[in-house]
Coordinates of C-alpha atoms and ligand atoms in Angstrom, one line a residue:
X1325 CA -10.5 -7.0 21.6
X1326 CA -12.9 -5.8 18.6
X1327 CA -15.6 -8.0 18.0
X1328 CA -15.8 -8.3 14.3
X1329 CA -17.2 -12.1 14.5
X1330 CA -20.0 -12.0 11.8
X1331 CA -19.7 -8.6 11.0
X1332 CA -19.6 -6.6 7.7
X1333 CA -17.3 -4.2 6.7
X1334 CA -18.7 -1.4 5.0
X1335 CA -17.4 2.1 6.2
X1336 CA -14.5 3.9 8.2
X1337 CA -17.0 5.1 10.5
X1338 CA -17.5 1.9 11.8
X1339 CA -15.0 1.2 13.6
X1340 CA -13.0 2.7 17.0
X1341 CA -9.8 3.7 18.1
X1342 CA -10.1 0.5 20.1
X1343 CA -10.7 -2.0 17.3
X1344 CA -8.4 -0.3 15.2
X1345 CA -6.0 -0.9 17.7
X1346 CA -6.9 -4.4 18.6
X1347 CA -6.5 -4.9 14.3
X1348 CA -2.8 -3.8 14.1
X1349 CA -2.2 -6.1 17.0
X1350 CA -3.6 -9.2 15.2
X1351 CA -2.4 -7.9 11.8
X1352 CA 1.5 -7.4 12.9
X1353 CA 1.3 -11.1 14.8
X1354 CA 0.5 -12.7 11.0
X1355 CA 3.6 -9.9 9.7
X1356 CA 5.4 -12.0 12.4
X1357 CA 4.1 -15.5 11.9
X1358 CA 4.7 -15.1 8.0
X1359 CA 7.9 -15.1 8.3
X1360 CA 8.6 -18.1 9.8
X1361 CA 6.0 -20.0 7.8
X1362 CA 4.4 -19.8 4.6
X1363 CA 0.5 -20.2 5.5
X1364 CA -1.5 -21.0 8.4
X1365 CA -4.8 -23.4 8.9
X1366 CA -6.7 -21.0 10.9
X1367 CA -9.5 -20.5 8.2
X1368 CA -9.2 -24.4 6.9
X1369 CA -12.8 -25.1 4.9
X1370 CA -14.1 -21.3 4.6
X1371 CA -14.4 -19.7 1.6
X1372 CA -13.9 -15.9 0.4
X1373 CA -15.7 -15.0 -2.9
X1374 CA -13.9 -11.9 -4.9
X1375 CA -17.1 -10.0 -6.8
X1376 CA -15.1 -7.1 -8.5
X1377 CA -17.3 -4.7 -11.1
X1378 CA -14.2 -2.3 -11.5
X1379 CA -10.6 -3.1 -12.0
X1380 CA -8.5 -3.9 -8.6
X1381 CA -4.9 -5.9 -8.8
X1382 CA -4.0 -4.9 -5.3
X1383 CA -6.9 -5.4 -3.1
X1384 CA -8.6 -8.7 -5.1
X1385 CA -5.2 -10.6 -4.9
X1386 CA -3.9 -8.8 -1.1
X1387 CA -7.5 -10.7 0.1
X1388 CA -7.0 -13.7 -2.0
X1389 CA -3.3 -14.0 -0.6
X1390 CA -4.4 -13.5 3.1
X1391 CA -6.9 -16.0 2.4
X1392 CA -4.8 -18.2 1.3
X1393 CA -2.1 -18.0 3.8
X1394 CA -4.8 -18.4 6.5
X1395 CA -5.5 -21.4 4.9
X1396 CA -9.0 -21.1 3.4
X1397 CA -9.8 -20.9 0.3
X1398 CA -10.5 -18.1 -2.7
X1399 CA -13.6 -18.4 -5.7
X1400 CA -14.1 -15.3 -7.7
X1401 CA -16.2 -14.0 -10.7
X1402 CA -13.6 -13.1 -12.8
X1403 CA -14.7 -10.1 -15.4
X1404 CA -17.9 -8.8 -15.5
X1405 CA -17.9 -9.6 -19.2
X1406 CA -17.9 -13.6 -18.4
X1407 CA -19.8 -13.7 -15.4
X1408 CA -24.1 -13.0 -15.4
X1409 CA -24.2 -9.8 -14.8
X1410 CA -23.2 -9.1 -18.7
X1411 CA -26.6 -10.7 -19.1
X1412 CA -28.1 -8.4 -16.6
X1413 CA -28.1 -10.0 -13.7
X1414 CA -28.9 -7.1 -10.3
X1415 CA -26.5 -7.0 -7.8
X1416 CA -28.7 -8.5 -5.5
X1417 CA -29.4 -11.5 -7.1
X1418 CA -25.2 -12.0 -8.1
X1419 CA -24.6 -11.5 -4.2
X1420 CA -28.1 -14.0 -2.9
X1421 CA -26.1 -16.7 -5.3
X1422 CA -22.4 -15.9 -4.6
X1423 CA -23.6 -16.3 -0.6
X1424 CA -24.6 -20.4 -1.5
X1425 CA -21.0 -20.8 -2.3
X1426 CA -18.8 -18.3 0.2
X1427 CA -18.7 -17.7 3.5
X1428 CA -17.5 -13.8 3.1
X1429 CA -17.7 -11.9 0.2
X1430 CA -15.3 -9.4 -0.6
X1431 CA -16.9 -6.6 -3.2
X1432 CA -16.3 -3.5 -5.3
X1433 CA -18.4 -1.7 -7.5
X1434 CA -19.0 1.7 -8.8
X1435 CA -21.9 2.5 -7.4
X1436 CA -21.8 4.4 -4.2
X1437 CA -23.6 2.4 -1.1
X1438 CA -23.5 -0.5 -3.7
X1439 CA -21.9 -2.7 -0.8
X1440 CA -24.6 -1.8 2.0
X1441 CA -27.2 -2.9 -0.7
X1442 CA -24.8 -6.4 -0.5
X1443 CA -25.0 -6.8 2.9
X1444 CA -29.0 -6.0 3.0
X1445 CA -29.4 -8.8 0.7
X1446 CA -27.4 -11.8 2.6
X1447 CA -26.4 -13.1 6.0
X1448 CA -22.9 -13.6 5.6
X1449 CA -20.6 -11.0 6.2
X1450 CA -19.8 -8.4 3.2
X1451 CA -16.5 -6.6 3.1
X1452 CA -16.5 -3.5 0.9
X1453 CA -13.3 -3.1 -1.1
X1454 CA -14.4 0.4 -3.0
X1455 CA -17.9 1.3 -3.6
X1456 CA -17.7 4.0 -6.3
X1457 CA -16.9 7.5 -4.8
X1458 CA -18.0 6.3 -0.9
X1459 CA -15.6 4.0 1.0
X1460 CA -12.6 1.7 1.1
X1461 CA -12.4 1.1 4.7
X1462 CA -9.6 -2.2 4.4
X1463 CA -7.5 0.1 2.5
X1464 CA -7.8 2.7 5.2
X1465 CA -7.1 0.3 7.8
X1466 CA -3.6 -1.0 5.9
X1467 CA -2.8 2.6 5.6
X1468 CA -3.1 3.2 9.0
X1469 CA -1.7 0.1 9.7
X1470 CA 1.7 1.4 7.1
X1471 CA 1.3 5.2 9.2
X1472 CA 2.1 3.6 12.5
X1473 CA 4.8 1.1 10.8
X1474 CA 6.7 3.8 9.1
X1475 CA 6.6 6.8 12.0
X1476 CA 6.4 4.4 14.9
X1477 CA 3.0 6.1 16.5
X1478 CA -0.1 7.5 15.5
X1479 CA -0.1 10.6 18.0
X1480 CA 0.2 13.7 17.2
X1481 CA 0.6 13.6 13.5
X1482 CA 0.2 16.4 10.6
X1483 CA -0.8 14.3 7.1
X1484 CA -1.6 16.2 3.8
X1485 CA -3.8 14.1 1.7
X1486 CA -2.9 15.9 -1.8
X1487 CA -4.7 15.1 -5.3
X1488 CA -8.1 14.1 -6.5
X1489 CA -9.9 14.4 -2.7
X1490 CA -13.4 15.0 -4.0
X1491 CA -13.7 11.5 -5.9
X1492 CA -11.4 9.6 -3.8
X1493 CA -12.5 7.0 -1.5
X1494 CA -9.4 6.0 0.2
X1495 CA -8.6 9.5 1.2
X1496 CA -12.7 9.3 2.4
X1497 CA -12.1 6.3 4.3
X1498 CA -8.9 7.7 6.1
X1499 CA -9.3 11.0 6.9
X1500 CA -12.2 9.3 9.0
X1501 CA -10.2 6.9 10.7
X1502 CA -7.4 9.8 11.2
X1503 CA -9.7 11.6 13.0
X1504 CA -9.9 9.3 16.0
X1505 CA -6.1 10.0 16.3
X1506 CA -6.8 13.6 16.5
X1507 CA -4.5 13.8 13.7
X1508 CA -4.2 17.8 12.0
X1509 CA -4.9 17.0 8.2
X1510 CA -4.0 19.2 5.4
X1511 CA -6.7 18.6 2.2
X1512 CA -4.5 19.7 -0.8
X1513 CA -6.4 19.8 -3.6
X1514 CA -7.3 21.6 -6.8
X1515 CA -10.4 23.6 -6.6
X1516 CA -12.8 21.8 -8.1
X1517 CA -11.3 18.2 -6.7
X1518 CA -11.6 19.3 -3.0
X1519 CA -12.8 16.6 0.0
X1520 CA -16.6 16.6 0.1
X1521 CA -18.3 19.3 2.8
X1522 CA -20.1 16.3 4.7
X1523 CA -17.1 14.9 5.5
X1524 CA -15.1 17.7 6.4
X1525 CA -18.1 18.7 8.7
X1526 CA -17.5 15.3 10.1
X1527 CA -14.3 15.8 11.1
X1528 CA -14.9 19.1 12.2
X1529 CA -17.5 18.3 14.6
X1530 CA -15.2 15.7 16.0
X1531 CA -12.8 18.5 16.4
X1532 CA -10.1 17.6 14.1
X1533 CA -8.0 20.3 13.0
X1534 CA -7.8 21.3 9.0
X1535 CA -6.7 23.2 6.8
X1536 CA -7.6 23.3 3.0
X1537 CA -5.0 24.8 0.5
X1538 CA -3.8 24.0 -3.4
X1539 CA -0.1 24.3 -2.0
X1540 CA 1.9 21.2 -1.7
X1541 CA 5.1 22.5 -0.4
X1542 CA 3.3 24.9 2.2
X1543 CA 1.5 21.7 3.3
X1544 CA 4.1 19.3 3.3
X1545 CA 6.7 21.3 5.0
X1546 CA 4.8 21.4 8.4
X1547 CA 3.5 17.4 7.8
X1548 CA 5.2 13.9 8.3
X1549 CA 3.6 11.9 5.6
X1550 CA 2.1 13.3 1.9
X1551 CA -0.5 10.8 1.1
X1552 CA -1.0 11.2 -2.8
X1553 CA -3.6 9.6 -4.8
X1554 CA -4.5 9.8 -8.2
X1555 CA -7.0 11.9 -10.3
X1556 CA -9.7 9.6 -10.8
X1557 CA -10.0 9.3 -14.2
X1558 CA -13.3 7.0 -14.1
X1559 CA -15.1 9.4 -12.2
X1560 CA -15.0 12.6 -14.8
X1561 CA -18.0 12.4 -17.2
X1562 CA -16.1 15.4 -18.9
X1563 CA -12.8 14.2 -19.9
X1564 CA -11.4 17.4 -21.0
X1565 CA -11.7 18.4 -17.6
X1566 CA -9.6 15.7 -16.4
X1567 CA -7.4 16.7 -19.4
X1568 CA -6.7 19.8 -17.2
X1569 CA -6.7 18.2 -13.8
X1570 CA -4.0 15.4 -14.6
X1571 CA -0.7 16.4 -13.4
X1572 CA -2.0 19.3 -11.1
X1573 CA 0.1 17.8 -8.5
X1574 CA 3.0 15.8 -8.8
X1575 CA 6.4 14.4 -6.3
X1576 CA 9.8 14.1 -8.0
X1577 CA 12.8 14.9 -7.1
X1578 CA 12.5 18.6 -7.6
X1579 CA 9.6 18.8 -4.7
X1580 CA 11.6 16.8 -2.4
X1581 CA 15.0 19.0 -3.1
X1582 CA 12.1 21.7 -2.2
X1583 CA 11.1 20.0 1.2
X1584 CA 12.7 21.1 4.2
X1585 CA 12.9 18.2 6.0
X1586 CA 12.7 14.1 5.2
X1587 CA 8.9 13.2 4.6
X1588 CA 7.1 9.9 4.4
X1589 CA 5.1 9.3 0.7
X1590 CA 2.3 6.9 0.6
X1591 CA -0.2 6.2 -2.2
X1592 CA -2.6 3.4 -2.1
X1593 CA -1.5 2.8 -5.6
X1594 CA -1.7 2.4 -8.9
X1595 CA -0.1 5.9 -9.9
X1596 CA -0.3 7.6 -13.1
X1597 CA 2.3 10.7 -13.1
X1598 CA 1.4 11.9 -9.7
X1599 CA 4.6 9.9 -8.4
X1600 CA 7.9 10.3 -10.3
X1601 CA 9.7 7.3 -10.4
X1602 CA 12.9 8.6 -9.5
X1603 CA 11.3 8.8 -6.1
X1604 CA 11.0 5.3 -5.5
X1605 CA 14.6 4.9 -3.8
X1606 CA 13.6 8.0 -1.7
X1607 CA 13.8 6.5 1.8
X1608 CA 11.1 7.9 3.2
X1609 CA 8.8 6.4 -0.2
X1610 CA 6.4 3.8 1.6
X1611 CA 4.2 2.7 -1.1
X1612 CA 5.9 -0.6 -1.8
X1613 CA 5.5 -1.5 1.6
X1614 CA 2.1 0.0 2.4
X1615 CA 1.0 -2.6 -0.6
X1616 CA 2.4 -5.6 1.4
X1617 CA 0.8 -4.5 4.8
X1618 CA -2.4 -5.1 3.1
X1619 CA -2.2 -8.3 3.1
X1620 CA -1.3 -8.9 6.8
X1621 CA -4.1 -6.1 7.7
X1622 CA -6.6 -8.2 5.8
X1623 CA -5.8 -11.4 7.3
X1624 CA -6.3 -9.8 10.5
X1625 CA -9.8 -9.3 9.5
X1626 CA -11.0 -12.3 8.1
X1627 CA -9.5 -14.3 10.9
X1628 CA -12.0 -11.5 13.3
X1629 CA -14.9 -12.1 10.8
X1630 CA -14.5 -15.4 11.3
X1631 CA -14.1 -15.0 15.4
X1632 CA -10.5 -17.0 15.1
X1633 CA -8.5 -13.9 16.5
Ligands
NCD672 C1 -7.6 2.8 -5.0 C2 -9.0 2.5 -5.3 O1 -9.4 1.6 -6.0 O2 -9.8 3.3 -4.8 N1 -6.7 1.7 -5.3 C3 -6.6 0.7 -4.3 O3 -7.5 0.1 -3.9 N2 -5.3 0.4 -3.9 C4 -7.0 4.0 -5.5 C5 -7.1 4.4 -6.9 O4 -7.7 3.6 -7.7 O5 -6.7 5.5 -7.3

């Protein structure tokens, strides 16, 4: 079993094929348990503090949900705007106080390696949920978690990650834990958007098979799943350049008339154009449900933080 008792959670890398193994377990007994029972007591009397410096509806209320339904209980800073840091407050000194109060903090912000700075600063554990352009390692986990779900195993997999791959972090995160599957990855990507060097040498050292192209349809005829993700807006400090970028890649129901074969679509969500809606009855469209595993996958975490699973 993994032994995340105590422990932050700050980067893909971090974790094996074993505890990502031993996570789905625990994380598909709560899918299980939830459905005979609203909420458990398992994490009665702890606390989880929500410290979000950019916008987030999924992951902030997915953790405050699997909080609550393990019982324990949720504060959180609200906006930036009402909380200290408007006054200029440092990170470091938000996270030192937030730590008198929680028992695991759950952060994002847009600075890359802003979450290692976190857990420098305090003893309990920190859980990074997006730290700028770096990492999103619980959103790489539920994806995971939703891969296996959808096409029953992780082996022997081809997955194109298509869109904005350079400023990404979930697409960071997962191609990282991918590679411990020895998954074959297509990077489809415009140009100027592609996944950073450092991390495909990564993945290439580790001997992961991939191939970079701008096609879609070349890519996602020869994979199972597309996982699409938006053109990061935020990240362009030239916006006429994202002008151009937007809708560089998109799935309606043109592409999928296109695709030879039945393919599974996730997206960790929330889309601009890059996902058609007429998709969304598409069976093989797994973003609804990849949203709900997130919840199960990060109650399967805290419990382990807190060394009750
Ligand atoms: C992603 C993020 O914040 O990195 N969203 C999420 O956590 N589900 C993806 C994105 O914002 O495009």
């Amino acid at each position: 079993m993994a032994n995340l008792k105590g422990k932050d959670i700050l980067h893909a890398n971090q974790f094996s094929k074993k505890d990502i193994e031993a996570i789905i377990k625990v994380a598909s007994n709560f899918e299980r348990e939830l459905k005979k029972k609203d909420s458990l007591t398992l994490l009665k009397g702890k606390i989880l503090a929500t410290l979000f410096y950019e916008p987030s509806t999924r992951t902030r209320l997915s953790f405050e949900t699997a909080m609550q339904r393990l019982g324990g209980g949720v504060i959180s800073m609200g906006s930036v705007e009402s909380s200290s840091v408007a006054k200029g407050e440092t990170l470091t000194d938000t996270v030192r106080t937030v730590s008198q109060y929680a028992d695991v903090i759950v952060i994002r912000h847009p600075r890359t390696g802003s979450a290692r700075e976190a857990a420098d600063a305090v003893p309990i554990p920190i859980i990074n949920a997006g730290d700028g352009t770096g990492q999103h390692p619980t959103q790489a986990l539920l994806d995971i978690y939703t891969i296996k779900k959808e096409l029953g195993s992780l082996k022997n997999l081809t997955i194109s990650m298509v869109g904005d791959l350079k400023n990404g972090r979930t697409v960071h995160a997962l191609a990282e834990l991918l590679s411990l599957f020895d998954t074959r990855l297509y990077f489809v990507s415009p140009s100027s958007l592609r996944m950073p060097e450092e991390i495909i040498n990564h993945l290439k050292q580790k001997g992961i098979e991939i191939e970079e192209t701008e096609d879609m349809l070349k890519a996602g005829n020869t994979s199972n799943l597309i996982y699409m993700t938006r053109i990061q807006k935020e990240r362009f400090t030239d916006l006429s350049e994202y002008e151009k970028l937007k809708g560089s890649y998109i799935i309606n129901e043109e592409f999928l008339k296109k695709l030879k074969k039945k393919i599974t679509i996730l997206h960790p969500l929330p889309r601009v154009d890059e996902i058609s809606t007429d998709v969304d009855d598409y069976p093989g469209a797994a973003y609804f449900r990849q949203m709900r595993n997130g919840v199960f996958v990060r109650m399967a975490l805290l419990s382990m933080i807190f060394g009750k699973r």
